[in-house]
mmCIF file of C-alpha atoms in Angstrom:
data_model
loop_
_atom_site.group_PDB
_atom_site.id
_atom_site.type_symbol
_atom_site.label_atom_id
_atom_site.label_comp_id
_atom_site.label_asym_id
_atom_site.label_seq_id
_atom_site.Cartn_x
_atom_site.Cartn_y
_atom_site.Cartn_z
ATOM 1 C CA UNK C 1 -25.277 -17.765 1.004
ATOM 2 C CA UNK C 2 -25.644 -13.807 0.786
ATOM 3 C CA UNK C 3 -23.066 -11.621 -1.052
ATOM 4 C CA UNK C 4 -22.832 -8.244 -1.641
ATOM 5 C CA UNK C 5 -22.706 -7.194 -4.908
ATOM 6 C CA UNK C 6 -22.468 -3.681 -6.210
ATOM 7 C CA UNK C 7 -22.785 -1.827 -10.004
ATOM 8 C CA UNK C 8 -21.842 2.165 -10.558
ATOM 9 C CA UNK C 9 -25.269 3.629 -12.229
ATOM 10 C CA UNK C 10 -25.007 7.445 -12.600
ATOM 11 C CA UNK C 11 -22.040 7.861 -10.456
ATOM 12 C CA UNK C 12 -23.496 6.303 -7.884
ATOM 13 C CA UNK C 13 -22.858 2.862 -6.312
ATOM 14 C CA UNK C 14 -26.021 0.579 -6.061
ATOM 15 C CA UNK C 15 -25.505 -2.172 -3.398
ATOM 16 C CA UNK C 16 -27.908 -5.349 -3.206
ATOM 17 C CA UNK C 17 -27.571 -8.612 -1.601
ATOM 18 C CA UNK C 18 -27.452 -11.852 -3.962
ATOM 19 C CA UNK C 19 -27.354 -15.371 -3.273
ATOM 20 C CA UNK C 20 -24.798 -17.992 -4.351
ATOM 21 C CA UNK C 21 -23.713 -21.393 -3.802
ATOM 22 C CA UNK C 22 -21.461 -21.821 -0.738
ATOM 23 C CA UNK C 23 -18.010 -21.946 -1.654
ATOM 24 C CA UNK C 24 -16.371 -25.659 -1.694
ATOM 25 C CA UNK C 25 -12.633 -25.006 -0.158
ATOM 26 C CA UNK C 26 -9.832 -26.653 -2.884
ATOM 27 C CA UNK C 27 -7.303 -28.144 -1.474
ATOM 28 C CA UNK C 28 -4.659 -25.938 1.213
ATOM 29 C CA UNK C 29 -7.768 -23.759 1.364
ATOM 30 C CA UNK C 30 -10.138 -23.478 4.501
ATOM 31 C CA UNK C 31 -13.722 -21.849 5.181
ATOM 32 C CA UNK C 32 -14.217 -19.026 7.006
ATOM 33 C CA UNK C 33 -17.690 -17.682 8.111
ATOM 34 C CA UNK C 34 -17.369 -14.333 7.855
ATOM 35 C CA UNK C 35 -18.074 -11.709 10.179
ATOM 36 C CA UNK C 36 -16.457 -8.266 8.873
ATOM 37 C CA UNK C 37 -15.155 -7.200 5.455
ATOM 38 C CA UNK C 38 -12.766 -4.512 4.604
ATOM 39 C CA UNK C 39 -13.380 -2.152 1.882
ATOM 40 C CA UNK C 40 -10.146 -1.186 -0.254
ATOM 41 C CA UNK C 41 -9.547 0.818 -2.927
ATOM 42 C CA UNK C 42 -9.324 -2.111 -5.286
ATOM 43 C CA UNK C 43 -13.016 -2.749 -4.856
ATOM 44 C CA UNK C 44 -14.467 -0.076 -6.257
ATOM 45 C CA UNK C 45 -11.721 -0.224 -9.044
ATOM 46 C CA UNK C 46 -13.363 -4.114 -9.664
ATOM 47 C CA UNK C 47 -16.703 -2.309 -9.758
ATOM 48 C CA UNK C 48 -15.782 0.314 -12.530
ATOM 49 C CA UNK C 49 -13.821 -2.967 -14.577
ATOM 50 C CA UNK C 50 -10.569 -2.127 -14.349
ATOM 51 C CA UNK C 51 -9.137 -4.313 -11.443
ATOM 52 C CA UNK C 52 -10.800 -8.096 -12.105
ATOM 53 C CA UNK C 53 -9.742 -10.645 -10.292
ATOM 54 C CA UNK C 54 -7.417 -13.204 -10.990
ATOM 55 C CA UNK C 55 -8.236 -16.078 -13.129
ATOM 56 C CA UNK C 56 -9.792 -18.519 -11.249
ATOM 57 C CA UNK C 57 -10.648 -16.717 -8.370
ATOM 58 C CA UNK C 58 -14.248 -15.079 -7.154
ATOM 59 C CA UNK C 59 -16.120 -12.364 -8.750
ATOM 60 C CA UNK C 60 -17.383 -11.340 -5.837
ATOM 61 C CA UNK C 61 -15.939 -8.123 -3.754
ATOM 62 C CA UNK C 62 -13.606 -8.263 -1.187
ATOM 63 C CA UNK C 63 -9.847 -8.902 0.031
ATOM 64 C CA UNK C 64 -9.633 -9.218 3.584
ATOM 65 C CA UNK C 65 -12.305 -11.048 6.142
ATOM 66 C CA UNK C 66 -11.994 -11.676 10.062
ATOM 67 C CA UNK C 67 -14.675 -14.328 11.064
ATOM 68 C CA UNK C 68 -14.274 -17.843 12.739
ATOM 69 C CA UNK C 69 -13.213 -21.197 10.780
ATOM 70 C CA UNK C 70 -15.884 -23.288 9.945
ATOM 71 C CA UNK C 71 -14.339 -26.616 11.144
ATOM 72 C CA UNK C 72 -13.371 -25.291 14.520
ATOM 73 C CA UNK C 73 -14.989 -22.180 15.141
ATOM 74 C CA UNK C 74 -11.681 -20.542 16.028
ATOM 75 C CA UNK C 75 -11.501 -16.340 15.127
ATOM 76 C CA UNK C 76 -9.252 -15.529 12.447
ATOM 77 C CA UNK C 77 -8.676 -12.954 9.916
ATOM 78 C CA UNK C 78 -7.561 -13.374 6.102
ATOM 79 C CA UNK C 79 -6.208 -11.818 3.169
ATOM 80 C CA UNK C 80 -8.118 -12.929 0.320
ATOM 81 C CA UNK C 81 -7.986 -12.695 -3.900
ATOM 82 C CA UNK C 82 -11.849 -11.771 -3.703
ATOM 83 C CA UNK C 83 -14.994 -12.719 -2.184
ATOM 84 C CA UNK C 84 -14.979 -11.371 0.757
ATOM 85 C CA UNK C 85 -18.352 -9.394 0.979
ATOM 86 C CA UNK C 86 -19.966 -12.548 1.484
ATOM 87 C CA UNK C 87 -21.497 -14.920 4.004
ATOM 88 C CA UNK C 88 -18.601 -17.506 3.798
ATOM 89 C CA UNK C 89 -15.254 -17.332 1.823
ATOM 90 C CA UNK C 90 -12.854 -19.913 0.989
ATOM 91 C CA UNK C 91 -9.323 -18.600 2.028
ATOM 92 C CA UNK C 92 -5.666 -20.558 1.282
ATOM 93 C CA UNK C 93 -4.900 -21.841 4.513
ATOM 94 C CA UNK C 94 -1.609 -19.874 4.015
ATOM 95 C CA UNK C 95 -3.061 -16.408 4.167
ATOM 96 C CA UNK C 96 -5.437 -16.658 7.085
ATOM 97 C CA UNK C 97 -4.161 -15.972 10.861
ATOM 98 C CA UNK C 98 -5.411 -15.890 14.117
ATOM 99 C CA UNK C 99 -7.411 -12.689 15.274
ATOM 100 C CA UNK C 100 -6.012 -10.565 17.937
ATOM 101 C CA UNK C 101 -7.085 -11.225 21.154
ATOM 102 C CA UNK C 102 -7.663 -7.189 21.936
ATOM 103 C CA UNK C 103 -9.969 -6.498 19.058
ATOM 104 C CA UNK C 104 -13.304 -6.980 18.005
ATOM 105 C CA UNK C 105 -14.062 -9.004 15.331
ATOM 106 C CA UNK C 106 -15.675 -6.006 13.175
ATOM 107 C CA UNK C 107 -12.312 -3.916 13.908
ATOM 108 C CA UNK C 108 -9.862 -6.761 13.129
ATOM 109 C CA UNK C 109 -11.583 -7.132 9.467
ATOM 110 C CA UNK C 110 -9.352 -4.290 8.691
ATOM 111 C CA UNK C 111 -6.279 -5.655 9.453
ATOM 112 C CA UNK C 112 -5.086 -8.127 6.459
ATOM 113 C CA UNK C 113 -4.844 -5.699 3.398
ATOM 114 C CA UNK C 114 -3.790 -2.201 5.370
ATOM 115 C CA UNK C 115 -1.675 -3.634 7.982
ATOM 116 C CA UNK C 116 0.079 -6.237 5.986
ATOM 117 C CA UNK C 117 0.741 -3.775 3.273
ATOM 118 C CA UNK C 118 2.310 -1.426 5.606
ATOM 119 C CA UNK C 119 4.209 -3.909 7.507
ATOM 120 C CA UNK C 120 5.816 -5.734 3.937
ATOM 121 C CA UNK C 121 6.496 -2.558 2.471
ATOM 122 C CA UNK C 122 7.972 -0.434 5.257
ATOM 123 C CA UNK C 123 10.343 -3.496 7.305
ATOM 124 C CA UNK C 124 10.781 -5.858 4.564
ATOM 125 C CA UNK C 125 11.406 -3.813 1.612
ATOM 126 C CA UNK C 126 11.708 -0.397 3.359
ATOM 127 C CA UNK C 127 13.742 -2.105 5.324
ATOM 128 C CA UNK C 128 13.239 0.213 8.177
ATOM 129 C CA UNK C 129 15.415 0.636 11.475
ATOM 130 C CA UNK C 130 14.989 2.119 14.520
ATOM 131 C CA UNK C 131 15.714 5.729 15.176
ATOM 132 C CA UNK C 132 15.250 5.948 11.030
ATOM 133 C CA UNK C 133 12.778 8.679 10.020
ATOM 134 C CA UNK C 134 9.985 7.584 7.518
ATOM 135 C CA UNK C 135 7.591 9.833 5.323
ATOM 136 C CA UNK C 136 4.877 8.379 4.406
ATOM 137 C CA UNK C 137 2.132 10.030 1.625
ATOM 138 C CA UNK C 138 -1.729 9.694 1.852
ATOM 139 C CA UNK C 139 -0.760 9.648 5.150
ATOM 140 C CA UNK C 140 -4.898 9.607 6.593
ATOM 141 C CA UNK C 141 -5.488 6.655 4.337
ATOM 142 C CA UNK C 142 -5.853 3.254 5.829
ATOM 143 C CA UNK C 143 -2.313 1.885 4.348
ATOM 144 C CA UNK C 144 -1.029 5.566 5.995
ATOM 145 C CA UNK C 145 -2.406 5.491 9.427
ATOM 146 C CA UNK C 146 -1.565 1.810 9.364
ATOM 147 C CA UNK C 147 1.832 2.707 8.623
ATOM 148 C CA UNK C 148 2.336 5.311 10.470
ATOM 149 C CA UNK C 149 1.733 3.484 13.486
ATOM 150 C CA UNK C 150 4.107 0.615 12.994
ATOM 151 C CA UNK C 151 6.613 3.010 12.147
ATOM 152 C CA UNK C 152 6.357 4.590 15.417
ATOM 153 C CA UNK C 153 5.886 0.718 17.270
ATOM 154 C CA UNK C 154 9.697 0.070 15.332
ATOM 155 C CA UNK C 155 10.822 3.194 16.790
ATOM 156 C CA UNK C 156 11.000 5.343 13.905
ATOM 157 C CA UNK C 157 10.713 9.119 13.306
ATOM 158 C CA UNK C 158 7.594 9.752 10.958
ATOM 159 C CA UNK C 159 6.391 12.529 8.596
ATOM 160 C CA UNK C 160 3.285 12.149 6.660
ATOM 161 C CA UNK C 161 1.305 14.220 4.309
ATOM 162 C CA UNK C 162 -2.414 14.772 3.283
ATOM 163 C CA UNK C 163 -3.976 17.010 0.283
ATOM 164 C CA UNK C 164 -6.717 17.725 3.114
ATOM 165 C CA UNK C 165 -6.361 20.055 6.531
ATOM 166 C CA UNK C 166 -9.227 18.148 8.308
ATOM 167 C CA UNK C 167 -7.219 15.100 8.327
ATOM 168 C CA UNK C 168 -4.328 16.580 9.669
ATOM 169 C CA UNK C 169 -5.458 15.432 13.247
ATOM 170 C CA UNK C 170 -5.801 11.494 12.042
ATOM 171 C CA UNK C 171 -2.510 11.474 11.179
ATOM 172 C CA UNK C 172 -0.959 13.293 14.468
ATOM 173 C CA UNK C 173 -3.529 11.156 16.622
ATOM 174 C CA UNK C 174 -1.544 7.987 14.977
ATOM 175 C CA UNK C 175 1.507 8.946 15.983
ATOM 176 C CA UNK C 176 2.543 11.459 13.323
ATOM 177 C CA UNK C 177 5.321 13.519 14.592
ATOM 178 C CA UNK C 178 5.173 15.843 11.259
ATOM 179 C CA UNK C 179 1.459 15.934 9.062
ATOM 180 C CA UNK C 180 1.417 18.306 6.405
ATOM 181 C CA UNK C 181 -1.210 19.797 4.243
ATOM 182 C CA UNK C 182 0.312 19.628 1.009
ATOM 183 C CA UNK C 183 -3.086 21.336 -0.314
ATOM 184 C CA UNK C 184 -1.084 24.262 0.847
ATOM 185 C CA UNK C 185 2.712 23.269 1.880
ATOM 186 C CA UNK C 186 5.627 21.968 -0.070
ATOM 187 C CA UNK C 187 6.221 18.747 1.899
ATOM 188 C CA UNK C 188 9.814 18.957 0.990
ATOM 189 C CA UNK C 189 10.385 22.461 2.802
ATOM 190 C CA UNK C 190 8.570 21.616 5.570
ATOM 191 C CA UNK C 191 10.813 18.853 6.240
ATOM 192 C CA UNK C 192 13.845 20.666 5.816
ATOM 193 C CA UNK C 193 12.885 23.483 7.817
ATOM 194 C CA UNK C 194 11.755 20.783 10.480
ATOM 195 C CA UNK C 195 14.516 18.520 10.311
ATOM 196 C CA UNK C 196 17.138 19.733 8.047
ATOM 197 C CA UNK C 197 18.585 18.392 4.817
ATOM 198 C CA UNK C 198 18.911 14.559 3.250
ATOM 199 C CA UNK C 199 16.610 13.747 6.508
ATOM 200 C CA UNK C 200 14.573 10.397 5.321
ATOM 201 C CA UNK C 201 15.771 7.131 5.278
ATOM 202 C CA UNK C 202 12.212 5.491 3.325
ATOM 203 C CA UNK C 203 9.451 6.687 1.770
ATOM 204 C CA UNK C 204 6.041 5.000 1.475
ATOM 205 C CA UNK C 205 4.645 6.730 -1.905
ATOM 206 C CA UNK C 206 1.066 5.625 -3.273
ATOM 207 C CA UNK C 207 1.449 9.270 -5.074
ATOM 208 C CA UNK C 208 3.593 8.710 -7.695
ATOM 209 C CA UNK C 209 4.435 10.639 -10.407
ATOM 210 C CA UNK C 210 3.882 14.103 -8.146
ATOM 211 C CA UNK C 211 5.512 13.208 -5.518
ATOM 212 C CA UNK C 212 8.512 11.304 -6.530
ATOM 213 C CA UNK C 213 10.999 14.275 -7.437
ATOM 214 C CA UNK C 214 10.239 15.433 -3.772
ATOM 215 C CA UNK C 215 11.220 12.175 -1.777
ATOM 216 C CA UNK C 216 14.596 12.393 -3.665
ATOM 217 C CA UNK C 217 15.048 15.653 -2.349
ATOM 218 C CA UNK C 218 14.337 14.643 1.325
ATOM 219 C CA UNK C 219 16.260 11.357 1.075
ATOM 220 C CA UNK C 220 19.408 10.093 2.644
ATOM 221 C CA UNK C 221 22.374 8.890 0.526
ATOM 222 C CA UNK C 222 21.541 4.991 0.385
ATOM 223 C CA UNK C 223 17.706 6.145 1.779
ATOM 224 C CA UNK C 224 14.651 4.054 -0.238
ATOM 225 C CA UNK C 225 11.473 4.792 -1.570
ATOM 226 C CA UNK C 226 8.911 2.193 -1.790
ATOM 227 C CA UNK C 227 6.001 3.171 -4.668
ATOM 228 C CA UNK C 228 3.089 1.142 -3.510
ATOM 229 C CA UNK C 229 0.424 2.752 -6.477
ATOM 230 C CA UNK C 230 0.457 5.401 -8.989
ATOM 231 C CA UNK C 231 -2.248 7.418 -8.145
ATOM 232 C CA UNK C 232 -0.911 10.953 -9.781
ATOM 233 C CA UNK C 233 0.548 9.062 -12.394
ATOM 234 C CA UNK C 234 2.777 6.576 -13.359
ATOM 235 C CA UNK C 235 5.846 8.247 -15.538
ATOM 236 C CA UNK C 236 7.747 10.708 -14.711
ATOM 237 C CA UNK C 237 11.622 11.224 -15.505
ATOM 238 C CA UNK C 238 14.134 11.816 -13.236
ATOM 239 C CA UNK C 239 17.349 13.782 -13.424
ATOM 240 C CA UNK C 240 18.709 13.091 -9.856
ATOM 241 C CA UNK C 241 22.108 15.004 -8.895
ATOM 242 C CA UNK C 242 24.562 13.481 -5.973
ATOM 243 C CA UNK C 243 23.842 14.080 -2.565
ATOM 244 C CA UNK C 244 26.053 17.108 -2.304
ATOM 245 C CA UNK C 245 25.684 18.241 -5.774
ATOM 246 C CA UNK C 246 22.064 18.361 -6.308
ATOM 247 C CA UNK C 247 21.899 21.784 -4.499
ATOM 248 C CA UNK C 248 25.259 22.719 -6.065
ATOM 249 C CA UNK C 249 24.741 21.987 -9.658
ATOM 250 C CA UNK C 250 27.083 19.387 -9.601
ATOM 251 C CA UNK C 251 26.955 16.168 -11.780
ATOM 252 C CA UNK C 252 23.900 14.243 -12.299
ATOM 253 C CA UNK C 253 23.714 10.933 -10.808
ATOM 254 C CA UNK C 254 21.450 7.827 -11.697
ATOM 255 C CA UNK C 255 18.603 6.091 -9.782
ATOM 256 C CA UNK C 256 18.777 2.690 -9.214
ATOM 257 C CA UNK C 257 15.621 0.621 -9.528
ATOM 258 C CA UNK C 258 14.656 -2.729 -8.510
ATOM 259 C CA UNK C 259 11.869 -4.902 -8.737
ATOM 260 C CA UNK C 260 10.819 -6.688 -4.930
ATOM 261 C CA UNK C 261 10.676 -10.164 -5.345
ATOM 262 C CA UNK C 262 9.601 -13.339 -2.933
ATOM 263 C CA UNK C 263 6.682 -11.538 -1.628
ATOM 264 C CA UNK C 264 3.042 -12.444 -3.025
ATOM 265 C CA UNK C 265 -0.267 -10.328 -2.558
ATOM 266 C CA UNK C 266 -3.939 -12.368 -3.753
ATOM 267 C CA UNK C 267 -2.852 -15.656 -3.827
ATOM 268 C CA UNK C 268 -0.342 -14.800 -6.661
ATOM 269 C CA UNK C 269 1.973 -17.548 -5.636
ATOM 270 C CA UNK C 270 -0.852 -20.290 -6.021
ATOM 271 C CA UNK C 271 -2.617 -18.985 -9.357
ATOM 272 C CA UNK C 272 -0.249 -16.410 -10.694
ATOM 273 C CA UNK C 273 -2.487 -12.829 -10.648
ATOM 274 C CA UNK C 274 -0.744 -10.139 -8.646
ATOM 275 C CA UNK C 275 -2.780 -6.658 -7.865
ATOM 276 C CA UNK C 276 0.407 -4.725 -7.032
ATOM 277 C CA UNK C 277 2.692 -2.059 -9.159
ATOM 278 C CA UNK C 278 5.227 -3.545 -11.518
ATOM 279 C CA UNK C 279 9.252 -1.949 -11.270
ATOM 280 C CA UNK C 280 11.004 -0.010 -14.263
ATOM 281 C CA UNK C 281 12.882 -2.462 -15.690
ATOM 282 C CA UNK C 282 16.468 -2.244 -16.228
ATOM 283 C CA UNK C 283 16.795 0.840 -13.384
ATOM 284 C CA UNK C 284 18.288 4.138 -14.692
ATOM 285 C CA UNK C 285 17.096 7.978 -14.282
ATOM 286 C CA UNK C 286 13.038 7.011 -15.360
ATOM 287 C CA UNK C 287 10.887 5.615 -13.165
ATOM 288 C CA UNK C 288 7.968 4.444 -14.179
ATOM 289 C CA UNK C 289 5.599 2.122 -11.909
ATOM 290 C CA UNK C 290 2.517 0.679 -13.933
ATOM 291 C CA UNK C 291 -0.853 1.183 -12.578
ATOM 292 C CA UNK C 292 -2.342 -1.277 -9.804
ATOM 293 C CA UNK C 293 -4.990 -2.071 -12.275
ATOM 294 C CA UNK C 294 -2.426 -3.324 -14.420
ATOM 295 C CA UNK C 295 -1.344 -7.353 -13.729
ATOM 296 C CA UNK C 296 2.415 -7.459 -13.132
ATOM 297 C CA UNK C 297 4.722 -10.236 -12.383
ATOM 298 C CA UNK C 298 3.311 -12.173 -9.416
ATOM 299 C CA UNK C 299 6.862 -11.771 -7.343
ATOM 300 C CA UNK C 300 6.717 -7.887 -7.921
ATOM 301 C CA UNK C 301 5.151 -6.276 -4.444
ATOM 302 C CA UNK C 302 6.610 -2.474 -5.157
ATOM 303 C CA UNK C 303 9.089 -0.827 -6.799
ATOM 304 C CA UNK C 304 12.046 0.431 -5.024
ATOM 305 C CA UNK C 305 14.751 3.043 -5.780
ATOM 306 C CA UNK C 306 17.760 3.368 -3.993
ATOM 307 C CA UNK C 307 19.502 7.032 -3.960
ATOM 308 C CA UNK C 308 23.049 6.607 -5.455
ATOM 309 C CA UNK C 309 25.741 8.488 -3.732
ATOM 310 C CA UNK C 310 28.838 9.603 -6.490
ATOM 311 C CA UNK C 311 32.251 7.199 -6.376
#
């Protein structure tokens, strides 16, 4: 079969097709003849050699497919541990489900990695409600817009922010009620002037370190914030003051963080490599969520930190 395989020369990325052997499903695993790839993040991360893949999995690029089983020709899509820029992948039977009836197959390829990230994060772990009012960050990136929408399907309020004015219409056109520029806007202000104080009840943060002070400032006693990536950095210490007091001066209060456990992203569950942030451990007032690159626990999806009201 063909794969794709791509090197960085010159900062530039230089794409060729390659041939390999056709991948032999193990056992609980099933093949898929692909159709459409997604391309994440973590690819071209795996192409510079700092994201590999977990032991024992493919080489080859690629974490979510839609195509049509082998056996039975039915459409599916997958979320995959690599090899997914190829003619045929072999996918744990576990993490493949059926394609949507409404969608192409090319359009449903980009389903497994952005929409399933979104979904865990913001209703499992966010643990989002209806009428609850979300910001989300990177809010024109795939995990955002993905977000954003399912936040609006639960019912939700939503805020979201981009570093880029042209993309300001991506995120309104998904639903956004709020998109702010924060090239130019302090996303905390805006909100406040928008919606008043304490307004957000969970925050999807791929930001980090830049961002973090901010969602405390916009967050609801008892409100969470789900870091999915450190992308401005992954330390960054935090002197959080009670609900009432931190705009009074009043004592300084702790936040509480946690690690996420019982969910598993790349097939960490069946060979123990996870590609998600690890949690601080032990949760006080620092925060610190390791780089995606890094390997963390394979039960740790995101951290999560939980404002703490005063007794």
């Amino acid at each position: 079969m063909h794969y794709l395989r791509v090197v960085e020369e010159q900062g530039r990325y230089v794409a060729s097709l390659s041939e390999a052997g056709l991948p032999t499903p193990a056992r609980g695993e099933v093949l898929i003849r692909v159709t459409a790839s997604g391309v994440n993040r973590a690819d071209l991360s795996q192409i510079a050699g700092r994201y590999p893949p977990p032991p024992g999995e493919s080489e080859i690029l690629g974490l979510e497919v839609s195509g049509t089983l082998d056996e039975t020709g039915e459409p599916v899509c997958a979320l995959l541990a690599g090899g997914g820029h190829a003619e045929c992948v072999a996918a744990p039977a576990g993490q493949v489900f059926p394609a949507p009836a409404g969608l192409d197959l090319v359009t449903a390829a980009g389903i497994p990695e952005t929409f399933l990230t979104a979904f865990v994060n913001l209703i499992v772990e966010g643990g989002l409600q209806r009428e609850a009012t979300v910001l989300v960050h990177a809010g024109a990136s795939g995990v955002g817009l993905a977000a954003i929408q399912i936040a609006k399907l639960s019912g939700a309020r939503v805020v979201a922010t981009t570093r880029s004015a042209d993309k300001l219409k991506a995120i309104e056109a998904a639903g956004g009620d709020l998109a702010i520029d924060t090239a130019h806007r302090d996303f905390v202000a805006e909100i406040e002037k928008c919606w008043g104080r304490d307004a957000v009840d969970v925050v999807l943060d791929p930001v980090g370190a830049s961002t973090v002070a901010g969602d405390l400032q916009v967050l609801k006693t008892a409100g969470r914030i789900v870091i999915l990536s450190t992308m401005s950095g992954s330390d960054r210490r935090l002197d959080a003051p009670g609900p009432e007091s931190r705009r009074k001066g009043g004592d300084r209060q702790p936040v509480q963080g946690r690690d996420s456990a019982g969910v598993h992203e790349r097939g960490a569950a069946r060979r123990g490599g996870c590609r998600v942030p690890g949690c601080p451990g032990g949760g006080c007032v620092s925060a610190h969520a390791r780089e995606p690159q890094c390997r963390q626990d394979p039960d740790r999806l995101a951290t999560r930190l939980m404002y703490l009201s005063p007794p």
